[in-house]
């Protein structure tokens, strides 16, 4: 713990869960209300409110982190009763295309407050941010990820199965 937030090898940690959604998400990555195929079967995440909209304004549409990528690296840890140790610990880069809202049923995971890396009130489990991994094509499951604890950092949008910047430019919030 560092300033009340979980860290691993000096890096900030985050909690993770998995979800499946057929909507375009809070970054507008789809047509009408359906997802683009890559927003369903590639490495994309819904970020907790405090990371989705780092301005602190509470935006639920087109947050400032839409289209940015984060490298998530499992630490080997997990929350008892909420997941298991990851089978693979290699980092994966995900694009933020959705919001994990801080209300029911997500309060314990997604209700961290404050600026990540700064003054923050962590979520129920002690993490400064949370990532809900899109699992529509079982992409998290295929990596043996059952809600692992991860370190996180912003990263270029590169990597196998990570949406490209050109994919992002098709989203409503990229304009």
PDB file of C-alpha atoms in Angstrom:
ATOM      1  CA  UNK A   1       0.000   0.000   0.000  1.00  0.00           C
ATOM      2  CA  UNK A   2       1.172   3.474  -0.834  1.00  0.00           C
ATOM      3  CA  UNK A   3      -0.935   6.454   0.260  1.00  0.00           C
ATOM      4  CA  UNK A   4      -3.817   4.026   0.875  1.00  0.00           C
ATOM      5  CA  UNK A   5      -3.669   2.560  -2.649  1.00  0.00           C
ATOM      6  CA  UNK A   6      -2.418  -0.896  -3.652  1.00  0.00           C
ATOM      7  CA  UNK A   7       0.902  -1.041  -5.514  1.00  0.00           C
ATOM      8  CA  UNK A   8       3.058  -3.902  -6.812  1.00  0.00           C
ATOM      9  CA  UNK A   9       6.775  -3.478  -7.568  1.00  0.00           C
ATOM     10  CA  UNK A  10       6.263   0.285  -7.425  1.00  0.00           C
ATOM     11  CA  UNK A  11       3.422   0.288  -9.976  1.00  0.00           C
ATOM     12  CA  UNK A  12      -0.190   1.242  -9.322  1.00  0.00           C
ATOM     13  CA  UNK A  13      -2.618  -1.660  -9.169  1.00  0.00           C
ATOM     14  CA  UNK A  14      -6.196  -1.998 -10.366  1.00  0.00           C
ATOM     15  CA  UNK A  15      -9.001  -4.460  -9.883  1.00  0.00           C
ATOM     16  CA  UNK A  16     -10.625  -6.179 -12.861  1.00  0.00           C
ATOM     17  CA  UNK A  17     -13.885  -7.903 -13.698  1.00  0.00           C
ATOM     18  CA  UNK A  18     -15.361  -9.158 -16.977  1.00  0.00           C
ATOM     19  CA  UNK A  19     -18.544  -8.254 -18.816  1.00  0.00           C
ATOM     20  CA  UNK A  20     -20.276  -8.923 -22.107  1.00  0.00           C
ATOM     21  CA  UNK A  21     -22.135  -6.109 -23.815  1.00  0.00           C
ATOM     22  CA  UNK A  22     -23.693  -5.679 -27.227  1.00  0.00           C
ATOM     23  CA  UNK A  23     -24.060  -1.884 -26.990  1.00  0.00           C
ATOM     24  CA  UNK A  24     -21.664   0.655 -28.457  1.00  0.00           C
ATOM     25  CA  UNK A  25     -20.580   1.832 -25.017  1.00  0.00           C
ATOM     26  CA  UNK A  26     -19.940   5.242 -23.521  1.00  0.00           C
ATOM     27  CA  UNK A  27     -17.313   6.130 -26.141  1.00  0.00           C
ATOM     28  CA  UNK A  28     -19.704   5.612 -29.061  1.00  0.00           C
ATOM     29  CA  UNK A  29     -17.925   2.692 -30.729  1.00  0.00           C
ATOM     30  CA  UNK A  30     -20.731   1.322 -32.858  1.00  0.00           C
ATOM     31  CA  UNK A  31     -23.658   2.164 -35.106  1.00  0.00           C
ATOM     32  CA  UNK A  32     -27.024   3.054 -33.607  1.00  0.00           C
ATOM     33  CA  UNK A  33     -26.663   1.213 -30.299  1.00  0.00           C
ATOM     34  CA  UNK A  34     -24.754  -1.860 -31.542  1.00  0.00           C
ATOM     35  CA  UNK A  35     -21.023  -2.458 -31.133  1.00  0.00           C
ATOM     36  CA  UNK A  36     -18.512  -2.465 -33.930  1.00  0.00           C
ATOM     37  CA  UNK A  37     -17.244  -6.071 -34.183  1.00  0.00           C
ATOM     38  CA  UNK A  38     -13.811  -5.058 -32.819  1.00  0.00           C
ATOM     39  CA  UNK A  39     -15.513  -3.479 -29.775  1.00  0.00           C
ATOM     40  CA  UNK A  40     -16.922  -6.926 -29.000  1.00  0.00           C
ATOM     41  CA  UNK A  41     -14.039  -9.297 -29.702  1.00  0.00           C
ATOM     42  CA  UNK A  42     -10.838  -7.257 -29.246  1.00  0.00           C
ATOM     43  CA  UNK A  43      -9.112  -6.108 -26.052  1.00  0.00           C
ATOM     44  CA  UNK A  44     -11.330  -3.265 -24.843  1.00  0.00           C
ATOM     45  CA  UNK A  45     -12.308  -2.168 -21.339  1.00  0.00           C
ATOM     46  CA  UNK A  46     -14.803  -0.114 -19.418  1.00  0.00           C
ATOM     47  CA  UNK A  47     -12.849   2.122 -17.020  1.00  0.00           C
ATOM     48  CA  UNK A  48     -14.026   3.295 -13.614  1.00  0.00           C
ATOM     49  CA  UNK A  49     -15.515   6.800 -13.560  1.00  0.00           C
ATOM     50  CA  UNK A  50     -12.425   8.451 -12.078  1.00  0.00           C
ATOM     51  CA  UNK A  51     -10.278   7.257 -15.001  1.00  0.00           C
ATOM     52  CA  UNK A  52     -12.953   7.434 -17.726  1.00  0.00           C
ATOM     53  CA  UNK A  53     -13.375  11.168 -17.036  1.00  0.00           C
ATOM     54  CA  UNK A  54     -10.149  12.349 -15.404  1.00  0.00           C
ATOM     55  CA  UNK A  55     -11.433  15.944 -15.447  1.00  0.00           C
ATOM     56  CA  UNK A  56     -13.601  14.993 -12.465  1.00  0.00           C
ATOM     57  CA  UNK A  57     -16.756  16.283 -14.078  1.00  0.00           C
ATOM     58  CA  UNK A  58     -18.596  12.976 -13.849  1.00  0.00           C
ATOM     59  CA  UNK A  59     -19.123  12.606 -17.605  1.00  0.00           C
ATOM     60  CA  UNK A  60     -20.854   9.401 -18.650  1.00  0.00           C
ATOM     61  CA  UNK A  61     -20.409   9.956 -22.411  1.00  0.00           C
ATOM     62  CA  UNK A  62     -17.187  10.707 -24.298  1.00  0.00           C
ATOM     63  CA  UNK A  63     -14.908  10.782 -21.258  1.00  0.00           C
ATOM     64  CA  UNK A  64     -11.390  12.130 -21.646  1.00  0.00           C
ATOM     65  CA  UNK A  65      -9.850   8.638 -21.608  1.00  0.00           C
ATOM     66  CA  UNK A  66     -11.970   7.286 -24.471  1.00  0.00           C
ATOM     67  CA  UNK A  67      -9.706   5.789 -27.131  1.00  0.00           C
ATOM     68  CA  UNK A  68      -6.632   5.727 -24.887  1.00  0.00           C
ATOM     69  CA  UNK A  69      -4.927   2.435 -24.229  1.00  0.00           C
ATOM     70  CA  UNK A  70      -3.737   0.893 -20.992  1.00  0.00           C
ATOM     71  CA  UNK A  71      -1.261  -1.917 -20.504  1.00  0.00           C
ATOM     72  CA  UNK A  72      -2.552  -4.328 -17.858  1.00  0.00           C
ATOM     73  CA  UNK A  73      -0.116  -6.784 -16.276  1.00  0.00           C
ATOM     74  CA  UNK A  74      -1.360  -9.411 -13.802  1.00  0.00           C
ATOM     75  CA  UNK A  75       0.484  -9.402 -10.479  1.00  0.00           C
ATOM     76  CA  UNK A  76      -0.523 -12.968  -9.652  1.00  0.00           C
ATOM     77  CA  UNK A  77      -2.977 -11.664  -7.066  1.00  0.00           C
ATOM     78  CA  UNK A  78      -6.752 -11.583  -6.943  1.00  0.00           C
ATOM     79  CA  UNK A  79      -9.531 -10.802  -4.477  1.00  0.00           C
ATOM     80  CA  UNK A  80     -10.602 -13.858  -2.490  1.00  0.00           C
ATOM     81  CA  UNK A  81     -14.070 -14.963  -3.515  1.00  0.00           C
ATOM     82  CA  UNK A  82     -14.063 -12.678  -6.581  1.00  0.00           C
ATOM     83  CA  UNK A  83     -11.578 -14.378  -8.905  1.00  0.00           C
ATOM     84  CA  UNK A  84      -8.604 -16.698  -9.201  1.00  0.00           C
ATOM     85  CA  UNK A  85      -4.875 -16.448  -9.836  1.00  0.00           C
ATOM     86  CA  UNK A  86      -4.240 -15.704 -13.524  1.00  0.00           C
ATOM     87  CA  UNK A  87      -2.945 -18.535 -15.691  1.00  0.00           C
ATOM     88  CA  UNK A  88      -0.926 -16.105 -17.821  1.00  0.00           C
ATOM     89  CA  UNK A  89       0.931 -13.069 -16.491  1.00  0.00           C
ATOM     90  CA  UNK A  90       1.951 -11.478 -19.785  1.00  0.00           C
ATOM     91  CA  UNK A  91       0.811  -7.860 -20.191  1.00  0.00           C
ATOM     92  CA  UNK A  92      -2.065  -7.081 -22.546  1.00  0.00           C
ATOM     93  CA  UNK A  93      -2.897  -3.654 -23.970  1.00  0.00           C
ATOM     94  CA  UNK A  94      -6.579  -2.677 -23.907  1.00  0.00           C
ATOM     95  CA  UNK A  95      -8.407   0.327 -25.385  1.00  0.00           C
ATOM     96  CA  UNK A  96     -10.860   2.247 -23.190  1.00  0.00           C
ATOM     97  CA  UNK A  97     -14.214   2.239 -25.030  1.00  0.00           C
ATOM     98  CA  UNK A  98     -16.724   2.230 -22.198  1.00  0.00           C
ATOM     99  CA  UNK A  99     -17.531   3.393 -18.678  1.00  0.00           C
ATOM    100  CA  UNK A 100     -17.874   1.182 -15.619  1.00  0.00           C
ATOM    101  CA  UNK A 101     -20.381   3.401 -13.773  1.00  0.00           C
ATOM    102  CA  UNK A 102     -20.109   3.959 -10.018  1.00  0.00           C
ATOM    103  CA  UNK A 103     -23.690   2.899  -9.273  1.00  0.00           C
ATOM    104  CA  UNK A 104     -25.541  -0.420  -8.796  1.00  0.00           C
ATOM    105  CA  UNK A 105     -24.418  -3.074  -9.291  1.00  0.00           C
ATOM    106  CA  UNK A 106     -20.872  -1.711  -9.717  1.00  0.00           C
ATOM    107  CA  UNK A 107     -20.401   0.414  -6.576  1.00  0.00           C
ATOM    108  CA  UNK A 108     -17.848  -1.825  -4.868  1.00  0.00           C
ATOM    109  CA  UNK A 109     -15.694  -1.982  -8.011  1.00  0.00           C
ATOM    110  CA  UNK A 110     -16.150   1.278  -9.918  1.00  0.00           C
ATOM    111  CA  UNK A 111     -16.769   3.959  -7.295  1.00  0.00           C
ATOM    112  CA  UNK A 112     -13.171   5.083  -6.634  1.00  0.00           C
ATOM    113  CA  UNK A 113     -12.974   8.872  -6.450  1.00  0.00           C
ATOM    114  CA  UNK A 114     -10.212  11.341  -7.197  1.00  0.00           C
ATOM    115  CA  UNK A 115      -7.439  11.567  -9.745  1.00  0.00           C
ATOM    116  CA  UNK A 116      -5.537   8.323 -10.355  1.00  0.00           C
ATOM    117  CA  UNK A 117      -1.946   8.740  -9.217  1.00  0.00           C
ATOM    118  CA  UNK A 118      -2.990  11.643  -6.995  1.00  0.00           C
ATOM    119  CA  UNK A 119      -5.401  12.165  -4.143  1.00  0.00           C
ATOM    120  CA  UNK A 120      -7.812   9.254  -4.454  1.00  0.00           C
ATOM    121  CA  UNK A 121     -10.405   7.417  -2.405  1.00  0.00           C
ATOM    122  CA  UNK A 122      -9.978   3.799  -3.530  1.00  0.00           C
ATOM    123  CA  UNK A 123     -12.760   1.387  -4.384  1.00  0.00           C
ATOM    124  CA  UNK A 124     -14.120  -1.087  -1.822  1.00  0.00           C
ATOM    125  CA  UNK A 125     -11.152  -3.403  -2.437  1.00  0.00           C
ATOM    126  CA  UNK A 126      -8.413  -0.750  -2.110  1.00  0.00           C
ATOM    127  CA  UNK A 127      -7.722   0.001  -5.781  1.00  0.00           C
ATOM    128  CA  UNK A 128      -7.498   3.487  -7.282  1.00  0.00           C
ATOM    129  CA  UNK A 129      -9.096   2.400 -10.580  1.00  0.00           C
ATOM    130  CA  UNK A 130     -11.048  -0.529 -11.963  1.00  0.00           C
ATOM    131  CA  UNK A 131     -11.168  -2.102 -15.417  1.00  0.00           C
ATOM    132  CA  UNK A 132     -14.164  -4.141 -16.588  1.00  0.00           C
ATOM    133  CA  UNK A 133     -12.823  -6.289 -19.445  1.00  0.00           C
ATOM    134  CA  UNK A 134     -15.098  -6.888 -22.445  1.00  0.00           C
ATOM    135  CA  UNK A 135     -15.367 -10.659 -22.761  1.00  0.00           C
ATOM    136  CA  UNK A 136     -17.831 -10.987 -25.658  1.00  0.00           C
ATOM    137  CA  UNK A 137     -15.609 -13.425 -27.553  1.00  0.00           C
ATOM    138  CA  UNK A 138     -14.167 -14.882 -24.324  1.00  0.00           C
ATOM    139  CA  UNK A 139     -10.928 -12.980 -24.938  1.00  0.00           C
ATOM    140  CA  UNK A 140     -10.220 -12.562 -21.195  1.00  0.00           C
ATOM    141  CA  UNK A 141     -11.149 -16.169 -20.483  1.00  0.00           C
ATOM    142  CA  UNK A 142      -8.792 -17.406 -23.225  1.00  0.00           C
ATOM    143  CA  UNK A 143      -5.921 -15.740 -21.356  1.00  0.00           C
ATOM    144  CA  UNK A 144      -6.895 -17.406 -18.090  1.00  0.00           C
ATOM    145  CA  UNK A 145      -7.908 -14.074 -16.576  1.00  0.00           C
ATOM    146  CA  UNK A 146     -10.599 -14.511 -13.904  1.00  0.00           C
ATOM    147  CA  UNK A 147     -10.674 -11.006 -12.396  1.00  0.00           C
ATOM    148  CA  UNK A 148      -6.941 -10.738 -11.611  1.00  0.00           C
ATOM    149  CA  UNK A 149      -5.247  -7.870  -9.842  1.00  0.00           C
ATOM    150  CA  UNK A 150      -3.180  -5.980 -12.422  1.00  0.00           C
ATOM    151  CA  UNK A 151      -0.722  -3.140 -12.608  1.00  0.00           C
ATOM    152  CA  UNK A 152      -1.730  -0.514 -15.132  1.00  0.00           C
ATOM    153  CA  UNK A 153      -0.195   2.265 -17.161  1.00  0.00           C
ATOM    154  CA  UNK A 154      -1.108   4.217 -20.268  1.00  0.00           C
ATOM    155  CA  UNK A 155       0.512   2.731 -23.378  1.00  0.00           C
ATOM    156  CA  UNK A 156       0.480   3.024 -27.173  1.00  0.00           C
ATOM    157  CA  UNK A 157      -2.456   1.233 -28.821  1.00  0.00           C
ATOM    158  CA  UNK A 158      -0.408  -1.621 -30.222  1.00  0.00           C
ATOM    159  CA  UNK A 159      -0.468  -5.324 -29.603  1.00  0.00           C
ATOM    160  CA  UNK A 160      -2.150  -8.426 -30.828  1.00  0.00           C
ATOM    161  CA  UNK A 161      -5.950  -8.002 -30.737  1.00  0.00           C
ATOM    162  CA  UNK A 162      -5.741  -4.401 -29.448  1.00  0.00           C
ATOM    163  CA  UNK A 163      -7.883  -2.005 -31.525  1.00  0.00           C
ATOM    164  CA  UNK A 164      -5.824   0.362 -33.647  1.00  0.00           C
ATOM    165  CA  UNK A 165      -6.056   4.150 -33.632  1.00  0.00           C
ATOM    166  CA  UNK A 166      -7.776   3.874 -37.040  1.00  0.00           C
ATOM    167  CA  UNK A 167     -10.491   1.707 -35.430  1.00  0.00           C
ATOM    168  CA  UNK A 168     -10.920   4.332 -32.719  1.00  0.00           C
ATOM    169  CA  UNK A 169     -11.441   7.071 -35.308  1.00  0.00           C
ATOM    170  CA  UNK A 170     -14.717   5.375 -36.314  1.00  0.00           C
ATOM    171  CA  UNK A 171     -16.158   6.016 -32.833  1.00  0.00           C
ATOM    172  CA  UNK A 172     -18.479   8.957 -32.177  1.00  0.00           C
ATOM    173  CA  UNK A 173     -16.317  10.334 -29.375  1.00  0.00           C
ATOM    174  CA  UNK A 174     -13.180  10.505 -31.544  1.00  0.00           C
ATOM    175  CA  UNK A 175     -14.525  13.510 -33.473  1.00  0.00           C
TER     176      UNK A 175
END
